[in-house]
C-alpha atoms as a printed R data frame, in Angstrom:
    type eleno elety resid chain resno       x       y        z
1   ATOM     1    CA   MET     A     1   7.602 -46.880  -64.289
2   ATOM     2    CA   LYS     A     2   7.252 -47.782  -61.228
3   ATOM     3    CA   LYS     A     3   4.864 -51.366  -60.923
4   ATOM     4    CA   GLU     A     4   2.936 -49.596  -58.130
5   ATOM     5    CA   GLU     A     5   2.423 -46.493  -60.279
6   ATOM     6    CA   ASN     A     6   1.455 -47.673  -63.469
7   ATOM     7    CA   ASN     A     7  -1.756 -46.862  -64.315
8   ATOM     8    CA   PHE     A     8  -1.209 -48.094  -68.649
9   ATOM     9    CA   VAL     A     9  -0.752 -50.709  -70.047
10  ATOM    10    CA   ILE     A    10   1.751 -51.242  -72.478
11  ATOM    11    CA   LYS     A    11   1.184 -53.959  -75.005
12  ATOM    12    CA   ARG     A    12   4.428 -54.553  -77.361
13  ATOM    13    CA   PHE     A    13   4.601 -56.099  -80.723
14  ATOM    14    CA   ILE     A    14   8.332 -56.993  -82.346
15  ATOM    15    CA   LEU     A    15   7.129 -57.199  -86.629
16  ATOM    16    CA   PRO     A    16   9.646 -57.861  -89.521
17  ATOM    17    CA   LYS     A    17  11.648 -54.837  -90.412
18  ATOM    18    CA   THR     A    18  10.483 -51.929  -92.398
19  ATOM    19    CA   ASN     A    19  11.712 -49.602  -93.779
20  ATOM    20    CA   ASN     A    20   8.759 -47.859  -95.046
21  ATOM    21    CA   PHE     A    21   7.267 -46.421  -92.366
22  ATOM    22    CA   LEU     A    22   8.210 -44.720  -88.543
23  ATOM    23    CA   ILE     A    23   5.563 -43.761  -85.883
24  ATOM    24    CA   GLN     A    24   5.521 -41.288  -82.768
25  ATOM    25    CA   ASP     A    25   2.420 -39.867  -81.789
26  ATOM    26    CA   LEU     A    26  -1.513 -39.862  -80.033
27  ATOM    27    CA   VAL     A    27  -4.196 -41.918  -81.682
28  ATOM    28    CA   TYR     A    28  -7.794 -41.383  -81.693
29  ATOM    29    CA   PRO     A    29  -9.570 -44.819  -81.988
30  ATOM    30    CA   GLN     A    30 -13.487 -42.967  -83.143
31  ATOM    31    CA   VAL     A    31 -15.835 -46.645  -83.270
32  ATOM    32    CA   THR     A    32 -14.681 -50.426  -81.343
33  ATOM    33    CA   PRO     A    33 -14.927 -52.813  -83.965
34  ATOM    34    CA   ASP     A    34 -16.575 -55.285  -82.116
35  ATOM    35    CA   ASP     A    35 -19.767 -54.045  -80.434
36  ATOM    36    CA   PHE     A    36 -19.455 -50.456  -82.510
37  ATOM    37    CA   LYS     A    37 -19.227 -48.343  -79.386
38  ATOM    38    CA   MET     A    38 -18.265 -45.126  -79.894
39  ATOM    39    CA   VAL     A    39 -15.396 -44.138  -78.488
40  ATOM    40    CA   ASN     A    40 -13.999 -40.059  -79.618
41  ATOM    41    CA   SER     A    41 -15.845 -38.250  -81.915
42  ATOM    42    CA   ILE     A    42 -14.064 -35.585  -83.465
43  ATOM    43    CA   ASN     A    43 -17.562 -33.230  -83.900
44  ATOM    44    CA   ASN     A    44 -18.747 -33.483  -80.600
45  ATOM    45    CA   VAL     A    45 -16.979 -31.034  -77.848
46  ATOM    46    CA   PHE     A    46 -18.893 -32.710  -75.378
47  ATOM    47    CA   VAL     A    47 -17.570 -36.495  -75.720
48  ATOM    48    CA   GLU     A    48 -13.736 -35.967  -74.134
49  ATOM    49    CA   GLU     A    49 -11.472 -36.806  -75.975
50  ATOM    50    CA   LYS     A    50  -9.648 -40.323  -75.751
51  ATOM    51    CA   SER     A    51  -6.412 -41.576  -77.103
52  ATOM    52    CA   ALA     A    52  -3.259 -44.738  -76.605
53  ATOM    53    CA   LEU     A    53   0.546 -43.704  -77.838
54  ATOM    54    CA   LEU     A    54   1.590 -45.182  -80.910
55  ATOM    55    CA   GLY     A    55   4.904 -46.055  -81.277
56  ATOM    56    CA   ILE     A    56   6.911 -47.462  -83.865
57  ATOM    57    CA   PHE     A    57  10.705 -47.626  -84.621
58  ATOM    58    CA   LYS     A    58  13.432 -49.270  -86.932
59  ATOM    59    CA   ASN     A    59  17.142 -52.047  -85.945
60  ATOM    60    CA   ASP     A    60  19.081 -53.147  -88.322
61  ATOM    61    CA   LYS     A    61  17.219 -56.922  -87.663
62  ATOM    62    CA   SER     A    62  13.356 -55.125  -86.984
63  ATOM    63    CA   THR     A    63  10.414 -53.377  -85.867
64  ATOM    64    CA   TYR     A    64   9.252 -52.928  -82.837
65  ATOM    65    CA   VAL     A    65   5.881 -51.258  -81.746
66  ATOM    66    CA   THR     A    66   4.169 -49.860  -78.598
67  ATOM    67    CA   PHE     A    67   0.711 -49.233  -77.916
68  ATOM    68    CA   ILE     A    68   0.619 -47.288  -75.034
69  ATOM    69    CA   TYR     A    69  -3.062 -46.463  -73.272
70  ATOM    70    CA   ASP     A    70  -5.135 -45.894  -69.771
71  ATOM    71    CA   LYS     A    71  -5.387 -48.959  -68.463
72  ATOM    72    CA   LYS     A    72  -8.991 -47.364  -65.739
73  ATOM    73    CA   ASP     A    73 -10.522 -45.879  -69.856
74  ATOM    74    CA   GLU     A    74 -13.469 -48.172  -70.331
75  ATOM    75    CA   LYS     A    75 -13.402 -47.306  -73.007
76  ATOM    76    CA   ILE     A    76 -10.049 -47.088  -75.341
77  ATOM    77    CA   THR     A    77  -8.684 -50.142  -73.071
78  ATOM    78    CA   SER     A    78 -13.028 -51.693  -74.317
79  ATOM    79    CA   TYR     A    79 -11.519 -50.489  -77.986
80  ATOM    80    CA   PHE     A    80  -7.780 -52.450  -78.004
81  ATOM    81    CA   ASN     A    81  -8.949 -55.449  -76.105
82  ATOM    82    CA   GLN     A    82 -12.127 -56.173  -78.509
83  ATOM    83    CA   TYR     A    83  -9.073 -55.502  -81.657
84  ATOM    84    CA   TRP     A    84  -6.333 -58.567  -79.243
85  ATOM    85    CA   GLU     A    85  -9.542 -60.982  -79.678
86  ATOM    86    CA   ILE     A    86  -9.353 -60.589  -83.569
87  ATOM    87    CA   ILE     A    87  -5.554 -60.860  -83.228
88  ATOM    88    CA   GLU     A    88  -5.315 -63.274  -81.832
89  ATOM    89    CA   ASN     A    89  -7.624 -64.871  -83.298
90  ATOM    90    CA   LYS     A    90  -6.688 -64.749  -86.061
91  ATOM    91    CA   GLU     A    91  -9.542 -62.571  -88.341
92  ATOM    92    CA   LYS     A    92  -7.000 -59.612  -88.288
93  ATOM    93    CA   ASN     A    93  -3.052 -59.817  -89.439
94  ATOM    94    CA   ILE     A    94  -1.061 -57.181  -86.686
95  ATOM    95    CA   GLU     A    95   0.434 -55.503  -89.556
96  ATOM    96    CA   PHE     A    96  -2.442 -54.828  -91.198
97  ATOM    97    CA   PHE     A    97  -3.461 -52.969  -87.608
98  ATOM    98    CA   VAL     A    98  -0.840 -51.187  -87.350
99  ATOM    99    CA   THR     A    99  -0.494 -50.463  -90.764
100 ATOM   100    CA   ASN     A   100  -4.362 -48.875  -90.357
101 ATOM   101    CA   CYS     A   101  -4.323 -47.239  -86.766
102 ATOM   102    CA   SER     A   102  -0.840 -45.885  -88.202
103 ATOM   103    CA   LEU     A   103  -2.333 -44.670  -91.945
104 ATOM   104    CA   ILE     A   104  -6.524 -44.636  -90.225
105 ATOM   105    CA   LEU     A   105  -5.494 -42.479  -86.732
106 ATOM   106    CA   CYS     A   106  -2.737 -40.977  -86.391
107 ATOM   107    CA   ASP     A   107  -1.625 -37.288  -88.038
108 ATOM   108    CA   ASN     A   108   2.632 -37.583  -87.960
109 ATOM   109    CA   LEU     A   109   2.903 -41.340  -89.617
110 ATOM   110    CA   LEU     A   110   6.735 -40.454  -91.466
111 ATOM   111    CA   ILE     A   111   6.282 -42.319  -94.882
112 ATOM   112    CA   SER     A   112  10.138 -42.475  -96.741
113 ATOM   113    CA   SER     A   113  10.516 -41.148 -100.252
114 ATOM   114    CA   ASP     A   114  11.907 -45.160 -101.571
115 ATOM   115    CA   TYR     A   115   8.350 -46.291 -100.029
116 ATOM   116    CA   PHE     A   116   6.108 -44.506 -102.104
117 ATOM   117    CA   ASN     A   117   7.779 -43.885 -105.089
118 ATOM   118    CA   LYS     A   118   7.196 -47.445 -104.609
119 ATOM   119    CA   PHE     A   119   3.668 -47.038 -105.760
120 ATOM   120    CA   ASN     A   120   1.950 -46.903 -108.243
121 ATOM   121    CA   GLU     A   121  -0.373 -43.768 -109.389
122 ATOM   122    CA   GLU     A   122  -3.501 -44.482 -108.457
123 ATOM   123    CA   GLU     A   123  -2.109 -45.561 -104.721
124 ATOM   124    CA   LYS     A   124  -1.031 -42.249 -104.255
125 ATOM   125    CA   THR     A   125  -3.417 -40.887 -105.028
126 ATOM   126    CA   PHE     A   126  -5.118 -42.509 -102.366
127 ATOM   127    CA   TYR     A   127  -2.885 -41.883  -99.776
128 ATOM   128    CA   SER     A   128  -3.787 -37.893 -101.004
129 ATOM   129    CA   ALA     A   129  -6.541 -38.687 -100.482
130 ATOM   130    CA   LEU     A   130  -6.487 -39.916  -97.037
131 ATOM   131    CA   ASN     A   131  -5.002 -36.783  -96.624
132 ATOM   132    CA   LYS     A   132  -6.871 -34.225  -97.760
133 ATOM   133    CA   PHE     A   133  -9.810 -36.620  -95.703
134 ATOM   134    CA   ARG     A   134  -8.395 -36.068  -92.675
135 ATOM   135    CA   PHE     A   135  -8.165 -32.475  -92.024
136 ATOM   136    CA   GLU     A   136 -11.834 -31.833  -93.231
137 ATOM   137    CA   ASN     A   137 -13.030 -33.276  -89.803
138 ATOM   138    CA   PRO     A   138 -15.910 -35.720  -91.083
139 ATOM   139    CA   SER     A   139 -19.324 -36.427  -89.266
140 ATOM   140    CA   MET     A   140 -18.404 -39.709  -87.058
141 ATOM   141    CA   GLY     A   141 -20.240 -41.694  -90.069
142 ATOM   142    CA   GLN     A   142 -18.562 -39.885  -92.168
143 ATOM   143    CA   GLU     A   143 -15.510 -41.423  -90.043
144 ATOM   144    CA   TYR     A   144 -16.755 -44.145  -90.453
145 ATOM   145    CA   LEU     A   145 -17.279 -44.796  -94.037
146 ATOM   146    CA   LYS     A   146 -13.487 -43.163  -94.796
147 ATOM   147    CA   MET     A   147 -12.496 -46.355  -92.064
148 ATOM   148    CA   LYS     A   148 -14.581 -48.578  -93.722
149 ATOM   149    CA   PHE     A   149 -13.568 -47.108  -97.543
150 ATOM   150    CA   PHE     A   150  -9.274 -47.171  -95.870
151 ATOM   151    CA   ALA     A   151  -9.126 -49.641  -94.178
152 ATOM   152    CA   GLY     A   152 -11.395 -51.906  -93.788
153 ATOM   153    CA   PHE     A   153 -11.811 -54.400  -90.319
154 ATOM   154    CA   ILE     A   154 -10.376 -57.225  -91.834
155 ATOM   155    CA   LYS     A   155  -8.161 -56.849  -94.369
156 ATOM   156    CA   GLY     A   156  -6.611 -53.381  -95.122
157 ATOM   157    CA   ASN     A   157  -3.129 -52.308  -95.464
158 ATOM   158    CA   ASN     A   158   0.317 -53.384  -94.695
159 ATOM   159    CA   PHE     A   159   3.412 -50.642  -95.093
160 ATOM   160    CA   PHE     A   160   5.068 -54.004  -94.032
161 ATOM   161    CA   LYS     A   161   5.553 -56.004  -97.285
């Protein structure tokens, strides 16, 4: 993209190498973390969908995470700006944020079988339940509770360890 034609924010992170998961998918944020404003609504057809692109790739040394989103879209920009501030203030670790976006907001998460097989039965059930909820089209309130339950806003899950 030429700079003068670039209407997108491209945010890149280099994280420790992981063989645990890869993603190339659209992300549909639901609620901003600080002011709890709706970005997307699964059940409201009158709310225009707002999406970003999440890519997670690796080489021999590192994992590369890229978020791309429309900088003119106030809702999606607000969502990410609020999370960048939380991450910069060390209230949340970037690895947890990336893992939670992958788990909660993406459909095309690929977890390696080696990594999945290291989970105990309770963890396997946990991630299977997440996938079940994902396809049941919960209401906004259920979506919020699901996010709190599965990811949390502070602690969450970390696929980088």
